[in-house]
XYZ file of C-alpha atoms in Angstrom:
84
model
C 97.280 89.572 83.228
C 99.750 88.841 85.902
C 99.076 89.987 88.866
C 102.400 90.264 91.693
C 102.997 91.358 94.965
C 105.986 93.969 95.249
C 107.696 95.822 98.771
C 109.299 98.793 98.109
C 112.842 98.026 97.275
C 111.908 94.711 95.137
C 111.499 94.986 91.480
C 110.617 92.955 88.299
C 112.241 92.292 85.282
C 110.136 92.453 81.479
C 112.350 90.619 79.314
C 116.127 91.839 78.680
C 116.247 95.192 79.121
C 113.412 96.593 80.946
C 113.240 96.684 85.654
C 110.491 97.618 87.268
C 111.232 98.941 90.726
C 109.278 99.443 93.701
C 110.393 102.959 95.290
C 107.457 103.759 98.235
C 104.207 102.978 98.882
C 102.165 105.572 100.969
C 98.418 105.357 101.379
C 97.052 104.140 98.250
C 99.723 105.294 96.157
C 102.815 103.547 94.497
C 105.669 105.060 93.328
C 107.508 103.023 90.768
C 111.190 103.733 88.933
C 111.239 102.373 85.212
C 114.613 101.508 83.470
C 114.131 100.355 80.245
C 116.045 101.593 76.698
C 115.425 105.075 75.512
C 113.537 103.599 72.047
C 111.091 102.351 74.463
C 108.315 104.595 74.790
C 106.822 105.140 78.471
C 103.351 106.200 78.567
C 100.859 106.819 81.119
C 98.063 104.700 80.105
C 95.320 108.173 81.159
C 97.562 109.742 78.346
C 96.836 107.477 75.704
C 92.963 107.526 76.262
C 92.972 111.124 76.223
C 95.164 111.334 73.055
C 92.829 108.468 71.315
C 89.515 110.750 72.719
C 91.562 113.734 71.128
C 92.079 112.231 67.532
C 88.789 110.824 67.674
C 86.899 114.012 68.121
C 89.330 115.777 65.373
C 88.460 113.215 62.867
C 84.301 113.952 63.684
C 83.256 116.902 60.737
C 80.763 119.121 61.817
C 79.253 121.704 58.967
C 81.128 125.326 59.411
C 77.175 126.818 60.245
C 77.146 124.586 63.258
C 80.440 125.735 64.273
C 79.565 129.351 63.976
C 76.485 128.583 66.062
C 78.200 127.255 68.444
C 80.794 130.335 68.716
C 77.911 132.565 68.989
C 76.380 130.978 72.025
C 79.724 131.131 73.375
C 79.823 135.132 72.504
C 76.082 135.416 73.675
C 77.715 133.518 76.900
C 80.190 136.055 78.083
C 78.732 139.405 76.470
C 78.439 141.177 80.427
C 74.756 142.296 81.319
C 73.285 145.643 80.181
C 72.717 147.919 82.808
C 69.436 149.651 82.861
């Protein structure tokens, strides 16, 4: 991993076609502007964790009687309270 120090205003270059730029830095956060070809896909990396997680769990089988149990705790859940 390379590690660099950036102002705002600097930028970096990732081979040919792709600039990193430097727009502000406020408090702990960074604000950065990307140019790089449109057939370059730009991903927030939280985005591809959750998406992984996502396919993960969809891929996991679970027998349709478990399921239904689980709906019905959900139902039993938010049925409102009897009055008496």
């Amino acid at each position: 991993m390379l590690i660099l120090q950036r102002r705002p205003g600097e930028s970096l270059k990732i081979g040919q076609d792709i600039e990193v730029s430097v727009v502000s830095v406020e408090g702990g956060r960074v604000r950065l502007a990307i140019s790089a070809p449109q057939d370059v896909p730009i991903l927030r990396s939280e985005l591809l964790y959750a998406t992984a997680a996502n396919r993960d769990s969809a891929v996991e089988e679970a027998a349709p009687a478990a399921l239904l149990g689980l709906l019905g705790g959900i139902a039993e859940h938010k049925k409102p309270p009897e009055n008496k």
